[in-house]
Short mmCIF file of C-alpha atoms in Angstrom, two decimals:
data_model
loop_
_atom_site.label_atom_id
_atom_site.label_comp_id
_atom_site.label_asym_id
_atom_site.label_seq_id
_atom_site.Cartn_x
_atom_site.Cartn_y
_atom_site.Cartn_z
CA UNK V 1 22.56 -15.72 -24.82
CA UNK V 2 20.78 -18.77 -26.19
CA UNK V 3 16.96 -20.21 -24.07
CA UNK V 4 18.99 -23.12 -26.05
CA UNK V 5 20.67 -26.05 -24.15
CA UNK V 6 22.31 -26.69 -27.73
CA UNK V 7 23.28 -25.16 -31.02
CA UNK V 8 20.31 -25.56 -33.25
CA UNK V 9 21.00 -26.67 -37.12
CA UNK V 10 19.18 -23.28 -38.10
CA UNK V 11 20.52 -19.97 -36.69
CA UNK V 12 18.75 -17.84 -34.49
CA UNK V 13 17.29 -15.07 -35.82
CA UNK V 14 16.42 -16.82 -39.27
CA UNK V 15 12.97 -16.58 -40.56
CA UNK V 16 11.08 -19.65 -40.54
CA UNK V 17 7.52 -20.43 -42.12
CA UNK V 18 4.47 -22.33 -39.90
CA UNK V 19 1.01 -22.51 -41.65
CA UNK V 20 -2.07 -21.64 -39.80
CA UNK V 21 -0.45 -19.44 -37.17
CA UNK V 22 -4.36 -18.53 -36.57
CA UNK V 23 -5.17 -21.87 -35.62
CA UNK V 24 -4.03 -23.26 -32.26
CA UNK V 25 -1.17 -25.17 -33.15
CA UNK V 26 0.02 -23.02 -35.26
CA UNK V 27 -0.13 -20.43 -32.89
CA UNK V 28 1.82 -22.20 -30.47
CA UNK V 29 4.65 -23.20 -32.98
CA UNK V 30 5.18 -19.24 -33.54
CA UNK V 31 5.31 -18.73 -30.13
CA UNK V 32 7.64 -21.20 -29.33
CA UNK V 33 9.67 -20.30 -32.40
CA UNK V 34 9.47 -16.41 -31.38
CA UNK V 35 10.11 -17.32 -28.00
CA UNK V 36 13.71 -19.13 -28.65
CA UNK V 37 14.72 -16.10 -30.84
CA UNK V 38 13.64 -17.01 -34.55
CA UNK V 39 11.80 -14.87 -37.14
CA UNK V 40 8.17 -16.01 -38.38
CA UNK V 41 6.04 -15.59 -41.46
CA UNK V 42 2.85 -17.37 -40.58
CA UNK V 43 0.16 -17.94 -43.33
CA UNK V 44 -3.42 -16.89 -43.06
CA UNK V 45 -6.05 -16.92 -45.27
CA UNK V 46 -6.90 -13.54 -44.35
CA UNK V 47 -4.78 -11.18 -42.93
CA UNK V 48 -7.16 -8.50 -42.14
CA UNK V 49 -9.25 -10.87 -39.94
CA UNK V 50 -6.24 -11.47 -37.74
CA UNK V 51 -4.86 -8.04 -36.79
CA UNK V 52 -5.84 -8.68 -33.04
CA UNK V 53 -3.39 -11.83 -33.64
CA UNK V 54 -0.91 -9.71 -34.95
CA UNK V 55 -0.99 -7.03 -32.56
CA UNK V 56 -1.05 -9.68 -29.35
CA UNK V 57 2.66 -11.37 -30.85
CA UNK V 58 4.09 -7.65 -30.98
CA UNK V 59 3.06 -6.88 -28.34
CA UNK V 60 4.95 -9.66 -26.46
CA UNK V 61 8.13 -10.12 -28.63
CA UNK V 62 8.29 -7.01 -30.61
CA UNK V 63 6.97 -5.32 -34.10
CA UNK V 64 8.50 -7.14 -37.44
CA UNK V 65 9.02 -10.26 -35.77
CA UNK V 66 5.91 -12.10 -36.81
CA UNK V 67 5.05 -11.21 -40.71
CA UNK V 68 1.66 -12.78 -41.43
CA UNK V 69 0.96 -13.49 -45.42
CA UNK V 70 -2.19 -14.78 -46.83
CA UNK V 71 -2.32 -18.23 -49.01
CA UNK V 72 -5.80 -18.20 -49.20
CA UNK V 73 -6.38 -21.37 -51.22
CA UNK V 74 -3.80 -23.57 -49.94
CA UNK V 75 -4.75 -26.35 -51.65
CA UNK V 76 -3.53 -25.08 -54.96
CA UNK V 77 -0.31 -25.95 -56.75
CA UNK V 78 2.32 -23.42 -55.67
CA UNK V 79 0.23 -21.50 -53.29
CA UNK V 80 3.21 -21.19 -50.59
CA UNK V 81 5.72 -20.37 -53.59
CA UNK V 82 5.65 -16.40 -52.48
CA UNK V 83 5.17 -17.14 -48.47
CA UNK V 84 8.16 -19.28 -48.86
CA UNK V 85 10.40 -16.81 -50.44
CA UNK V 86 13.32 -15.50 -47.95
CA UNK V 87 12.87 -17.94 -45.02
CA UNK V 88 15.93 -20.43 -44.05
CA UNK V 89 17.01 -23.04 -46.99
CA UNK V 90 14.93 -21.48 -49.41
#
């Protein structure tokens, strides 16, 4: 059963992309996001620097639920083109 009080536009269990889940808010977006039952692939600019972030969200909702993927120069045309590939409405 749904943490919902509603049906939301994009079904549970979908993966959904938030930027910077190393940074605070992004952090908090994939654990509110995890939290209600949705998938995340958060970008990082370096994966290998955030294992202990990886390890702390399975940990606490499970293994294969948070996918991290580096975009290490985000400024760059097209940088999210790969990190975007297989989440919702892509």
């Amino acid at each position: 059963m749904s943490k919902l009080n509603f049906t939301p536009v994009i079904p549970l269990g979908e993966i959904i992309l938030a930027t910077g889940v190393n940074g605070y808010i992004g952090a908090q977006v994939a654990e509110n996001l995890l939290s209600i039952g949705y998938r995340v692939r958060g970008t990082v600019r370096n994966i290998e620097k955030n294992k202990a972030l990886q390890e702390k969200f399975n940990d606490k909702h499970g293994a294969g639920k948070l996918q991290l993927v580096k975009v290490e120069k985000i400024h760059e045309k097209g940088a999210f083109e790969e990190a975007v590939k297989g989440t919702f409405m892509q």
